[in-house]
Coordinates of C-alpha atoms and ligand atoms in Angstrom, one line a residue:
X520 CA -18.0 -51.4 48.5
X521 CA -16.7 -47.9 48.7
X522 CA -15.9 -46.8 52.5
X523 CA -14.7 -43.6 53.9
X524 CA -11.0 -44.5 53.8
X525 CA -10.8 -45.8 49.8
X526 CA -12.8 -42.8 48.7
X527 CA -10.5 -40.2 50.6
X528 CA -7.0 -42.5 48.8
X529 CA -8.5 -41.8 46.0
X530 CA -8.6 -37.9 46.2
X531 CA -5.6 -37.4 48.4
X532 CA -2.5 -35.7 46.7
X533 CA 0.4 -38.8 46.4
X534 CA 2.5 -36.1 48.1
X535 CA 2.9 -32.8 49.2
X536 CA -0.5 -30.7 48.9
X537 CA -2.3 -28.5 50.9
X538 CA -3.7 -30.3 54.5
X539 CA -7.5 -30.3 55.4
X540 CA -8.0 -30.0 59.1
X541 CA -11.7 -31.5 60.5
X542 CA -12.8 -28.8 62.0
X543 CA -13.7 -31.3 65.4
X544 CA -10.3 -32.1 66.2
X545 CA -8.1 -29.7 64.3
X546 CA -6.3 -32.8 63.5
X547 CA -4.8 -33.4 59.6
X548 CA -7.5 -35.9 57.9
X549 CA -5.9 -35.8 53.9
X550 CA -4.0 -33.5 51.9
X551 CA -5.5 -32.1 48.6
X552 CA -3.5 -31.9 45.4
X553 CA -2.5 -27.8 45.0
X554 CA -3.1 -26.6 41.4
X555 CA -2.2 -24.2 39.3
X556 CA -2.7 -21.9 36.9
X557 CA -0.7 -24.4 34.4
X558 CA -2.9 -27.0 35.5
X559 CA -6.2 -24.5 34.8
X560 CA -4.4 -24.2 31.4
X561 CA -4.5 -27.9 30.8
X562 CA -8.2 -28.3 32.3
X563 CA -9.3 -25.4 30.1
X564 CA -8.1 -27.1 26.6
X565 CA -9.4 -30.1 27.6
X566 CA -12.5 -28.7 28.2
X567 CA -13.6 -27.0 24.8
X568 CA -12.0 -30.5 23.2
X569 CA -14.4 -32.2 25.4
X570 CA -17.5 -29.7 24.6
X571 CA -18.6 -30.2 21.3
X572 CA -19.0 -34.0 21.2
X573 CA -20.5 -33.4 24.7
X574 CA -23.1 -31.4 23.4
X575 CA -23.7 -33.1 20.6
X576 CA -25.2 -36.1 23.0
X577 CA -28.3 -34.5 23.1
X578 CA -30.4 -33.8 26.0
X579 CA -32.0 -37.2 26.0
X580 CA -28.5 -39.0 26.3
X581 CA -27.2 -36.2 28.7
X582 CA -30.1 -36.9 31.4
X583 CA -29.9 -40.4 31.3
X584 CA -25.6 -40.2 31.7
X585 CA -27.1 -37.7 34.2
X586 CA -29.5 -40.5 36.5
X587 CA -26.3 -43.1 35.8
X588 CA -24.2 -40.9 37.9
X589 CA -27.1 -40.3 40.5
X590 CA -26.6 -43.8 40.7
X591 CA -22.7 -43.6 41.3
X592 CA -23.2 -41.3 43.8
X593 CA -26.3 -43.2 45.6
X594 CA -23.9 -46.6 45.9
X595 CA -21.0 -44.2 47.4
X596 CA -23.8 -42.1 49.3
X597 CA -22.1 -43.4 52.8
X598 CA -18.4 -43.0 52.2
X599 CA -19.0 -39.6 50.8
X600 CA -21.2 -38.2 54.0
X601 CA -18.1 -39.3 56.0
X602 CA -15.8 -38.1 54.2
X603 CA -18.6 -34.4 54.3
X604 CA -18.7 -34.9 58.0
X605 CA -14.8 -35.0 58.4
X606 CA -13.7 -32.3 56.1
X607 CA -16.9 -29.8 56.8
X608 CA -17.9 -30.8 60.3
X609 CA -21.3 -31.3 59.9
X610 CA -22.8 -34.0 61.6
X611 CA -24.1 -37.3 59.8
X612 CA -27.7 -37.1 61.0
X613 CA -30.3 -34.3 60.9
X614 CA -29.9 -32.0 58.2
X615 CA -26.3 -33.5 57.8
X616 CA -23.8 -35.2 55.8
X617 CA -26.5 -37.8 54.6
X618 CA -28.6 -35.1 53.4
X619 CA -26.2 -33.5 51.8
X620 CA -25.6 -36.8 49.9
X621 CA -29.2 -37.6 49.2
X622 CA -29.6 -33.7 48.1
X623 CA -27.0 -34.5 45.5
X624 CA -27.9 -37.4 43.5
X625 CA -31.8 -36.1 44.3
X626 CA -30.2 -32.8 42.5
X627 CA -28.8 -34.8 39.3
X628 CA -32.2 -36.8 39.0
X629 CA -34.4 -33.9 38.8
X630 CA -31.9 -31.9 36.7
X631 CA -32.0 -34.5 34.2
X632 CA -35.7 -34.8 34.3
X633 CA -36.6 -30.6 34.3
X634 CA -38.4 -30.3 30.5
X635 CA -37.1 -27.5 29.0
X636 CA -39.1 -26.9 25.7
X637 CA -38.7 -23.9 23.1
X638 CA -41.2 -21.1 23.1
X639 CA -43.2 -19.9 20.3
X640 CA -42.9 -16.2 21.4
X641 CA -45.0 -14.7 18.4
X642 CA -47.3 -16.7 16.0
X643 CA -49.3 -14.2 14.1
X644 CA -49.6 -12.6 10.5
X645 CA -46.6 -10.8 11.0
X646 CA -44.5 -13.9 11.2
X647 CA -43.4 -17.1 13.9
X648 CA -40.8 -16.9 16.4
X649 CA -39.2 -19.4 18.7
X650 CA -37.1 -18.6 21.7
X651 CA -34.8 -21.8 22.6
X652 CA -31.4 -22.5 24.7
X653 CA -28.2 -24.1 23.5
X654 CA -25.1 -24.3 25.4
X655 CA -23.1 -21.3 26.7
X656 CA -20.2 -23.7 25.8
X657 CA -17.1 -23.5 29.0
X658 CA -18.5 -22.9 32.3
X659 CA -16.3 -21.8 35.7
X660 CA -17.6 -23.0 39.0
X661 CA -16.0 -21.3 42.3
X662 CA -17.9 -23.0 45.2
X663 CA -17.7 -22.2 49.7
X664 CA -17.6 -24.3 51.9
X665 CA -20.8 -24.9 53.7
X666 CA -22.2 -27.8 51.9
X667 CA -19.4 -28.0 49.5
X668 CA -20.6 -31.3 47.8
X669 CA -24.3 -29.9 47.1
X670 CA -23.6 -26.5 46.4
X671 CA -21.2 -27.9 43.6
X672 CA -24.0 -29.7 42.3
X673 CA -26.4 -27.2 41.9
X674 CA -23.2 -25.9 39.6
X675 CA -22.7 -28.7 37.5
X676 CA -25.6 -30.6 37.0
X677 CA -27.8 -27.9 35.1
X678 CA -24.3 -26.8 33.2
X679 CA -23.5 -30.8 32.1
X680 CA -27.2 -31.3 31.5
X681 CA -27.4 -28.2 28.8
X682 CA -24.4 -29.7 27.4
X683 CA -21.7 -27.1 28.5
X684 CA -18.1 -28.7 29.8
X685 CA -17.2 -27.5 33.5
X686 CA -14.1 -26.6 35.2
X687 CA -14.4 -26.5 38.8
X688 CA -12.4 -24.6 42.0
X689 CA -13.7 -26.0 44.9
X690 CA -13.5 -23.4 48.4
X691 CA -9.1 -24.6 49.8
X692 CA -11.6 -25.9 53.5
X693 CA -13.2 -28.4 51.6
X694 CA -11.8 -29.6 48.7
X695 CA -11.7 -33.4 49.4
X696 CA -15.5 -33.4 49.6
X697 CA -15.8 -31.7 46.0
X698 CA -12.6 -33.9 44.5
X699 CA -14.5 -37.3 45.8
X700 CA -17.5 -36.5 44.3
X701 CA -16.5 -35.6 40.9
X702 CA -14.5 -39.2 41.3
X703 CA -17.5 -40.7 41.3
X704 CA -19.7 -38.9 39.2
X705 CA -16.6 -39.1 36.4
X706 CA -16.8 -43.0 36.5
X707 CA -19.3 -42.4 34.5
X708 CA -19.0 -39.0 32.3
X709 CA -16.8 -38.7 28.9
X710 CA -13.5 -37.2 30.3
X711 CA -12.8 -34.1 30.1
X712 CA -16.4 -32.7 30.9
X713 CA -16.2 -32.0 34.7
X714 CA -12.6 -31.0 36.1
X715 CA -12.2 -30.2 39.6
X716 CA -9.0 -27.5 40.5
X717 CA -8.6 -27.5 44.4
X718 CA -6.7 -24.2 44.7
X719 CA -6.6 -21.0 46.7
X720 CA -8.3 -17.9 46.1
X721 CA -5.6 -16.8 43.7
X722 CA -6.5 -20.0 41.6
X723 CA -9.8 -19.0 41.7
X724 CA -9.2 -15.0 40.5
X725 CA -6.8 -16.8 37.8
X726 CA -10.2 -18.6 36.4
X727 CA -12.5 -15.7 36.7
X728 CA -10.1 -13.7 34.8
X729 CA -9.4 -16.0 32.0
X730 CA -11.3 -15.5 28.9
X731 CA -12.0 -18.9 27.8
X732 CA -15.2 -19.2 30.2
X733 CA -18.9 -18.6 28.2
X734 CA -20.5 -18.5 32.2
X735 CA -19.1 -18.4 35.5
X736 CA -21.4 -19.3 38.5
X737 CA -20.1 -18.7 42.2
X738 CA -21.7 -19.5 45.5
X739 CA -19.8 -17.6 48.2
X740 CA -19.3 -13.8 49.9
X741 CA -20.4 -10.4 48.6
X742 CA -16.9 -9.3 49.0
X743 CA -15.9 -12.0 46.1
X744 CA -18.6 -11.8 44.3
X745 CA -17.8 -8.0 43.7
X746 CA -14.3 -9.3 43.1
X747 CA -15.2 -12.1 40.6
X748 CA -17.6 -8.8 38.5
X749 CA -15.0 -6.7 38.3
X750 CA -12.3 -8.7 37.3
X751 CA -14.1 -10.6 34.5
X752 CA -16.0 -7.8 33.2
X753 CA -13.0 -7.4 29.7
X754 CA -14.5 -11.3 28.9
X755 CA -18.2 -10.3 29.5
X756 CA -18.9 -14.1 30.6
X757 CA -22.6 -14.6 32.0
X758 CA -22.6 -14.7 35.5
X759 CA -24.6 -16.1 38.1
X760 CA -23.7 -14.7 41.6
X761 CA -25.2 -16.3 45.0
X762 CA -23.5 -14.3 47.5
X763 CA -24.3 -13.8 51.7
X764 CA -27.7 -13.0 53.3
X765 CA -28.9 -11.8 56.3
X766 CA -32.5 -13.1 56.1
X767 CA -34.9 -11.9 58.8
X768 CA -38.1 -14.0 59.7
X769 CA -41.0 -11.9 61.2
X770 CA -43.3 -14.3 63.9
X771 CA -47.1 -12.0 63.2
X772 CA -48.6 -12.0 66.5
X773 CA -51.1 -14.8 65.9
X774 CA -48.2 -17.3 65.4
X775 CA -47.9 -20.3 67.7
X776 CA -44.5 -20.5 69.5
X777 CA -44.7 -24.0 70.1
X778 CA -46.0 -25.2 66.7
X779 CA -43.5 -22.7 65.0
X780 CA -40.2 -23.4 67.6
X781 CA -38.5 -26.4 65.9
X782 CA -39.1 -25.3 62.3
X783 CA -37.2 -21.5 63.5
X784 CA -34.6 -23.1 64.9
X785 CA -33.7 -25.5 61.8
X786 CA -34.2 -22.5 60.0
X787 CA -31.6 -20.7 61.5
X788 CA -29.3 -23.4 62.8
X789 CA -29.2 -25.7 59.9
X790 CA -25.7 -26.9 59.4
X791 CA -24.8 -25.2 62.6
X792 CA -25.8 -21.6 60.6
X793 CA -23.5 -21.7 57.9
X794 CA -25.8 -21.5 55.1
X795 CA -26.6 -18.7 53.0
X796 CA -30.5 -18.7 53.0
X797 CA -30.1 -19.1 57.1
X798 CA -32.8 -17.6 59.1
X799 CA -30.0 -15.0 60.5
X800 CA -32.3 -12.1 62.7
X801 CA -35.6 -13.0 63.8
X802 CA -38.3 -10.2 64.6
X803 CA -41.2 -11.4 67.1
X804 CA -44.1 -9.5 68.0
X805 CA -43.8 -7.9 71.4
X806 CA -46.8 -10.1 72.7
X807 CA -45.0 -13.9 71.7
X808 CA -41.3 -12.8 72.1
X809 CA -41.0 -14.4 75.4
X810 CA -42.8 -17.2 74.7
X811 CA -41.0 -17.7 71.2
X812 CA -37.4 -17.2 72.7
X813 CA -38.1 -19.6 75.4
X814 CA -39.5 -22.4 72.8
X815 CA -36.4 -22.1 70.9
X816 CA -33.9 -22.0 73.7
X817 CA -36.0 -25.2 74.7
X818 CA -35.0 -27.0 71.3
X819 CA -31.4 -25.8 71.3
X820 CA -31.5 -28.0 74.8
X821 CA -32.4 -31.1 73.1
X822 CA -30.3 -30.5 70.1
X823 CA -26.5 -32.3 71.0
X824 CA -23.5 -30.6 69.5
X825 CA -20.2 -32.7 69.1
X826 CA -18.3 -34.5 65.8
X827 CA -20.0 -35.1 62.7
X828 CA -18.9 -38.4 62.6
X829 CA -20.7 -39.4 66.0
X830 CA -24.1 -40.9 65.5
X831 CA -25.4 -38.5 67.9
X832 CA -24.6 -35.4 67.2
X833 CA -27.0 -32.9 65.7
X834 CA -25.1 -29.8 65.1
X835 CA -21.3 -30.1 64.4
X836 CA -18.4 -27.4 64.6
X837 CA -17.8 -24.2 63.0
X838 CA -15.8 -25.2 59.5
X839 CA -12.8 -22.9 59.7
X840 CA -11.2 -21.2 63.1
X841 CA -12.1 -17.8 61.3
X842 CA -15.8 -18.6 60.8
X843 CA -15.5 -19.3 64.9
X844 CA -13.2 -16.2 65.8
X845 CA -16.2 -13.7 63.3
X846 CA -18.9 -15.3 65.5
X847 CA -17.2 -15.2 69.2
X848 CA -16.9 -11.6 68.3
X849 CA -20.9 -10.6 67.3
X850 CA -21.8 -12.7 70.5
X851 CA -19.5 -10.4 72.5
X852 CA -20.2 -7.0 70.5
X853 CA -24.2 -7.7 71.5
X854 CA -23.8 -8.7 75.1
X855 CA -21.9 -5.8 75.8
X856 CA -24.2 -3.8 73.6
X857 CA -27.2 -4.5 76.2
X858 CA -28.5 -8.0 74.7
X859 CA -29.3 -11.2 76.8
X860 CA -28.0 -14.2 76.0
X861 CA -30.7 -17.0 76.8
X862 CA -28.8 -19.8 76.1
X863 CA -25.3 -20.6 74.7
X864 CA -22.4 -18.2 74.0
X865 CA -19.1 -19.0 76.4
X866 CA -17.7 -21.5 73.7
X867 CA -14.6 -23.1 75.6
X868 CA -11.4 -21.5 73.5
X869 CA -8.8 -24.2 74.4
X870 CA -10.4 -27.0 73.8
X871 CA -10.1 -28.7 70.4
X872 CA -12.2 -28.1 67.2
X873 CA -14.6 -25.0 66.5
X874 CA -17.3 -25.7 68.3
X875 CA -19.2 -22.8 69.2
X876 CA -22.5 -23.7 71.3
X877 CA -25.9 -22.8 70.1
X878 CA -26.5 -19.0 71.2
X879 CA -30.0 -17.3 71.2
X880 CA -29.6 -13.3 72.0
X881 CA -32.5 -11.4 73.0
X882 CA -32.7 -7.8 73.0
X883 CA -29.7 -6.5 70.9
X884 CA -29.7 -3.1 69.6
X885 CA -31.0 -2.9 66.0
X886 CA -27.6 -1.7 64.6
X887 CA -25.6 -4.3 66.5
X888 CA -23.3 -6.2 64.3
X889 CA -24.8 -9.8 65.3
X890 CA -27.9 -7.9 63.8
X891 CA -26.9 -6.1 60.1
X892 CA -23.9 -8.4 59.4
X893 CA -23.8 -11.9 58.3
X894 CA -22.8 -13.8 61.8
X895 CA -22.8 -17.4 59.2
X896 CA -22.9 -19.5 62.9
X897 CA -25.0 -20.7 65.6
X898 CA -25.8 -17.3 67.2
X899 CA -29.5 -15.9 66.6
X900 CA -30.3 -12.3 67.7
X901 CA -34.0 -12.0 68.4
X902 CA -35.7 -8.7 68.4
X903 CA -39.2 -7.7 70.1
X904 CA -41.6 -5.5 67.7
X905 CA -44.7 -3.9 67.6
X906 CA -45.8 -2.0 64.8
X907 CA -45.5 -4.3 61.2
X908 CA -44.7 -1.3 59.0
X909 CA -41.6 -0.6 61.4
X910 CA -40.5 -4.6 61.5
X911 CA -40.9 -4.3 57.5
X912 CA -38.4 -1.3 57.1
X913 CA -36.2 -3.2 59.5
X914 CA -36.2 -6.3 57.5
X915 CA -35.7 -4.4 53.9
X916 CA -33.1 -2.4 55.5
X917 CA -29.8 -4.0 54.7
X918 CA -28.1 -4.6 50.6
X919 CA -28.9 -8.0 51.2
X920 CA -31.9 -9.8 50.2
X921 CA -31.5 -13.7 49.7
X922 CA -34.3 -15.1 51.6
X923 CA -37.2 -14.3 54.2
X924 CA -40.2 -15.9 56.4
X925 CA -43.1 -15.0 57.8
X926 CA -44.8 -16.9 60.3
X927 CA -48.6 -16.5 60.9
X928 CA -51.7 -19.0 61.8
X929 CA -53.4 -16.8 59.1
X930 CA -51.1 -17.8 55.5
X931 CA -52.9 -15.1 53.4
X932 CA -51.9 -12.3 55.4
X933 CA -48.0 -14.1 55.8
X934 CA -48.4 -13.8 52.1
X935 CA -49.5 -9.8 51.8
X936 CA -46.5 -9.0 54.5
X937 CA -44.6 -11.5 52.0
X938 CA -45.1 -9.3 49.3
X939 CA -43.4 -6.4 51.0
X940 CA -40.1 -7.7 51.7
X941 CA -36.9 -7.3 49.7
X942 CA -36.2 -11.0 48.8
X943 CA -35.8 -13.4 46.1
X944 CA -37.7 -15.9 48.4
X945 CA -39.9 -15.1 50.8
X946 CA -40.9 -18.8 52.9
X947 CA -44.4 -18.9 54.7
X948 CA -43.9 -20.8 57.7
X949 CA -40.8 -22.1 57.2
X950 CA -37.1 -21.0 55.7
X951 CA -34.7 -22.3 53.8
X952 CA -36.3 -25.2 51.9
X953 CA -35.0 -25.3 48.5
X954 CA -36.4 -27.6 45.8
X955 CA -35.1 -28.5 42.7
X956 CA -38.0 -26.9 40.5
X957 CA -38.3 -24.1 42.6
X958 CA -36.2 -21.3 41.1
X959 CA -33.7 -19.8 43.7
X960 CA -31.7 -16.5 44.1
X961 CA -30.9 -13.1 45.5
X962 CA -31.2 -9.6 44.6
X963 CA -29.3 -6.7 45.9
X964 CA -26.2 -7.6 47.4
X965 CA -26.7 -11.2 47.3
X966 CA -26.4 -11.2 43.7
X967 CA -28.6 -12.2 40.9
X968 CA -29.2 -15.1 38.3
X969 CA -31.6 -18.1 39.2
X970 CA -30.3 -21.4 40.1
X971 CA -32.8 -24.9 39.5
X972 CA -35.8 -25.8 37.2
X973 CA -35.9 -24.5 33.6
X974 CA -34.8 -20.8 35.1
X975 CA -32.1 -22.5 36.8
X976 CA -31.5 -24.6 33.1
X977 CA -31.6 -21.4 31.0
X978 CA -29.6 -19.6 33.8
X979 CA -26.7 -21.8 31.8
X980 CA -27.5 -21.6 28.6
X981 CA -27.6 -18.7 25.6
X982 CA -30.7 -18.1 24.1
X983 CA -31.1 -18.4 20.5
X984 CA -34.7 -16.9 18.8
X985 CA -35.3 -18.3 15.6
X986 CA -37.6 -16.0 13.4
X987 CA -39.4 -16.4 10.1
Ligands
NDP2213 P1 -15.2 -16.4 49.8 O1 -16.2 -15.6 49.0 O2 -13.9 -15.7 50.1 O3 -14.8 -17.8 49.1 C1 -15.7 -18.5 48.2 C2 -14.9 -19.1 47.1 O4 -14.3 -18.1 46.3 C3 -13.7 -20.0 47.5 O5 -13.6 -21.1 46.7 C4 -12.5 -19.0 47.4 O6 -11.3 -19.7 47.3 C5 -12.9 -18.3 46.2 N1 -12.2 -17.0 46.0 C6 -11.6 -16.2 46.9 N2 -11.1 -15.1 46.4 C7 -11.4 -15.2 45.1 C8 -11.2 -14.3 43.9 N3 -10.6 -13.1 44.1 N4 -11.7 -14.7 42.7 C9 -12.3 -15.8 42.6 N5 -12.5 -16.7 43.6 C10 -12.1 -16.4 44.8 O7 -15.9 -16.9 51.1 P2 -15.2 -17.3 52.5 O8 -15.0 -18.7 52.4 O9 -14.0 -16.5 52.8 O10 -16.3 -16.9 53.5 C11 -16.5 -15.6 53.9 C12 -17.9 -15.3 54.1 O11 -18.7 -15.5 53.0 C13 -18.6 -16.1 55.2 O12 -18.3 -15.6 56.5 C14 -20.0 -16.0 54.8 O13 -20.5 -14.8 55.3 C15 -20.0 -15.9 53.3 N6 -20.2 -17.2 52.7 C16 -21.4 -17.3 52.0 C17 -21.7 -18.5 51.4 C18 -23.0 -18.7 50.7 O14 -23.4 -19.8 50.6 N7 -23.5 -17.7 50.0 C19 -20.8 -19.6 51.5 C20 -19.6 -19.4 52.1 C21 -19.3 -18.2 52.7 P3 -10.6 -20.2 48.7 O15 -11.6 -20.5 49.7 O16 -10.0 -21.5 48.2 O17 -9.6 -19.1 49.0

C-alpha cells in the first residue's frame, strides 16, 4: 500500500532541489526537483508528440482512462492528504487534506462523465449548421498554492478529457503535492500527456511566453494574471484566468444567526481562508450584527487550530510566512483604524509555523485594507448596515467579483438582491460550494473563462461549426 513516506521518495529530487518547508513547523519535509526552461523544452516536444495519438482515443476511451486514474488516486487517497497536510498545512479533517483528495478523483469521475454533444445551431430552408469542440491541442497550467492538488485538477482533467496534452508548473510552496499526484494519475496515462515542471515564477513566465501553447489556464493573483495577458498576448493562446476575490456576503435582516453561524464561518475560514471564492467581508444588518458576530466568534471557539497532520485539528497554518506577515498587517491596520477585534488576532510571532489564530473584526472603516484588499487568511472584518441599496454599492464596489452570498429566511428575495451583485456566483445561503457541473468563474478583476461541466469542457476546447 502507498503511505506518506513512499509517495513523497517518489517525487523528491535524488539531489539538490528546491526545499519545501510545512508550514507547522518551518522544518524541511522533501526537496522538489528545480526545472528549467530546457527541461520545459523537452516537456513541450513531448507534448505535441504525445497529442495526436492522444486525441485520437476518443472521448469514450479518454473518460474511461479518466475513472481508471480516479481509481489510482482513490487507492493513494491517504498518502496523498498527508503528504497535502505536510506541504500546504491544511489539516486532514474538516474541509481538509481528505477533501481535497476526495474532490480530486470526484473531479476526474464527473469530468469523464459531463456529455458534451454538438449543437445543431440552425436547421431551416436556408441550410444546417452544427457547432462542435475539438481539442485546442498543448495546454499550460500555472496553479497557487491553496489546494494545490485540486485546483490542478480542475486544470487537467477537462484539458486530458477533450483530448489536449498538458504541461504543468505547479506554485514553488507546493509542488510535492502536485508532482505526487500526477505520479499516480500517470501510472495510468500514455506518457507524455501530463508533465508536471516544479519551477519558480520565472519558469512559469518562460511557459506563458512560449508560443507552443493552444490555451493557458491559471489559478492565482490579479497581479499575475495581468502578467501572464500581457506577456502571451504575441501567441494569442486562449486563456482562462481565475484570479483573487474579495467576496462579501450580506446577512438580510430576517436571517437567523444561529441557523446561519457555522455555514459563515466555513464560508470564510475554509482552509484557514486561503481560498479564492472565500467569504472575505461580511455585511450584517444593523438589527442581527451582534447577534451574528457573537454566533461566529462562538464557532471559531470550538474550531482547534494546530498541524494538519494531527487528527484534531480543524484549521491548520498559514502556507507561506508571507501569507502570515500580509494578514498580521490588515489585523493591525483595522484595530488601529477603530475596529474590535472579537476574538483572535495576537498570533504568537516566535513560535514555530504560521499559525495565525481565527480573528473576527467588527467595526472597521469601510476603506480599511482588511476590508477592500484580499486579506487570503483567517481574519473576517464584519460590517453593520442599514439601508440594502447602500450594502449593494458596497459590495459591487471593488474590480473584483469572484463570488457572493446572501443570507435570508426568505430565498426569493436572497435571489432579487442576488441579482444585483457584481459576481460570477452569487450563493443563497451558503458560499463557496463548487460542483463539478456547476460552471464557475469571475468577472472583473478576477478574470474570466468558466471552469467545470460542458462550459468548463468547451472552456478547453476550439470550436469548429460545420455548415451545409
Ligand atoms: P501568484 O499569482 O504570484 O502565483 C501563482 C502561480 O503563478 C505560481 O505558480 C507562481 O509561481 C506563478 N507565477 C508567478 N509569476 C509568474 C509569471 N510572471 N508568469 C507566470 N506564472 C507566474 O500568487 P502568490 O502565490 O504570490 O499569491 C499572492 C496572492 O494571490 C495571495 O495573497 C492571494 O491573494 C492570491 N492568490 C489567489 C489564489 C486563487 O485561488 N485565486 C491562489 C493563490 C493566491 P511561483 O509560486 O512558483 O513563484
Amino acid at each position: 500500500m502507498e503511505t506518506y513516506e513512499s509517495l513523497l521518495a517518489a517525487v523528491t529530487a535524488a539531489d539538490g532541489g528546491r526545499p519545501v518547508s510545512d508550514p507547522a513547523t518551518g522544518e524541511v519535509l522533501g526537496r522538489a526537483p528545480e526545472r528549467g526552461t530546457g527541461d520545459l523544452e523537452q516537456a513541450v516536444a513531448a507534448a505535441r508528440t504525445a497529442q495526436p495519438d492522444w486525441e485520437s482515443l476518443g472521448h469514450e476511451e479518454r473518460s474511461r482512462l479518466l475513472n481508471t486514474a480516479a481509481d489510482a488516486v482513490d487507492r493513494s487517497a491517504e498518502a496523498l492528504a498527508h503528504l497535502i497536510s505536510r506541504e500546504q498545512g491544511k489539516p486532514l479533517n474538516g474541509p481538509g487534506s481528505r477533501f481535497e483528495a476526495g474532490g480530486v478523483s470526484a473531479w476526474l469521475r464527473a469530468t469523464a462523465a459531463t456529455p458534451l454533444e454538438p449543437e445543431r445551431v440552425l436547421d431551416d430552408e436556408s441550410g444546417q449548421a452544427t457547432l462542435g469542440y475539438r481539442a485546442a491541442g498543448l495546454v499550460g497550467a500555472i496553479g497557487p498554492w491553496n489546494w494545490p492538488a485540486l485546483i490542478a485538477t480542475w486544470q487537467f482533467a477537462p484539458a486530458l478529457r477533450m483530448g489536449n496534452t498538458v504541461v504543468m508548473k505547479p506554485s514553488e510552496h507546493t509542488p510535492l503535492s502536485v508532482l505526487a499526484l500526477a505520479a499516480i494519475v500517470n501510472r495510468v496515462l500514455p506518457e507524455g500527456v501530463l508533465t508536471v515542471l516544479p519551477g519558480g515564477g520565472d519558469l512559469g513566465a518562460a511557459m506563458v511566453a512560449h508560443p507552443a501553447f493552444d490555451k493557458l489556464m491559471f489559478t492565482g493573483s490579479t497581479r499575475t494574471g495581468r502578467a501572464i495577458t500581457a506577456a502571451s498576448a504575441a501567441n494569442l493562446p486562449r486563456l482562462t484566468l481565475e484570479l483573487g476575490g474579495n467576496d462579501p456576503g450580506i446577512v438580510l435582516p430576517d436571517a437567523d444567526p444561529a441557523a446561519i453561524a457555522e455555514d459563515l464561518f466555513w464560508g470564510a475560514f475554509i482552509n484557514t481562508g486561503q481560498t479564492c471564492a472565500a467569504l472575505k467581508r461580511l455585511y450584517v444588518h444593523e438589527s442581527l450584527h451582534d447577534d451574528v458576530a457573537e454566533a461566529l466568534a462562538g464557532v471559531a471557539a470550538r474550531m482547534p487550530m494546530g498541524p494538519g497532520t494531527d487528527e484534531a485539528s480543524m484549521l491548520g497554518p498559514l502556507t507561506t510566512a508571507g501569507q502570515f506577515r500580509i494578514v498580521d498587517d490588515l489585523v493591525a491596520q483595522a484595530a488601529a483604524a477603530g475596529g474590535r477585534l472579537i476574538t483572535g488576532g495576537g498570533p504568537d510571532r516566535e513560535a514555530p509555523g504560521n499559525f495565525f489564530p481565527a480573528t473576527l473584526v467588527t467595526g472597521p472603516p469601510a476603506d480599511a485594507p482588511l476590508v477592500v484588499e484580499e486579506q487570503f487568511g483567517p481574519a473576517l472584518p464584519i460590517i453593520a448596515y442599514s439601508d440594502l441599496d447602500e450594502v449593494i454599492t458596497h459590495a459591487n464596489a471593488l474590480d473584483v467579483g469572484l463570488g457572493a452570498s446572501v443570507w435570508s429566511g426568505d430565498v426569493e428575495r436572497a435571489k432579487q438582491v442576488a441579482s444585483r451583485i457584481e459576481a460570477g456566483t452569487i450563493w443563497i445561503n451558503k458560499h463557496g460550494t463548487v460542483h463539478p457541473m456547476v460552471p464557475f468563474g469571475g468577472v472583473k478583476g478576477s478574470g474570466y473563462g468558466l471552469e467545470f461541466g460542458a462550459e468548463g469542457l468547451k472552456s478547453v476546447a476550439v470550436p469548429q461549426v460545420i455548415a451545409t
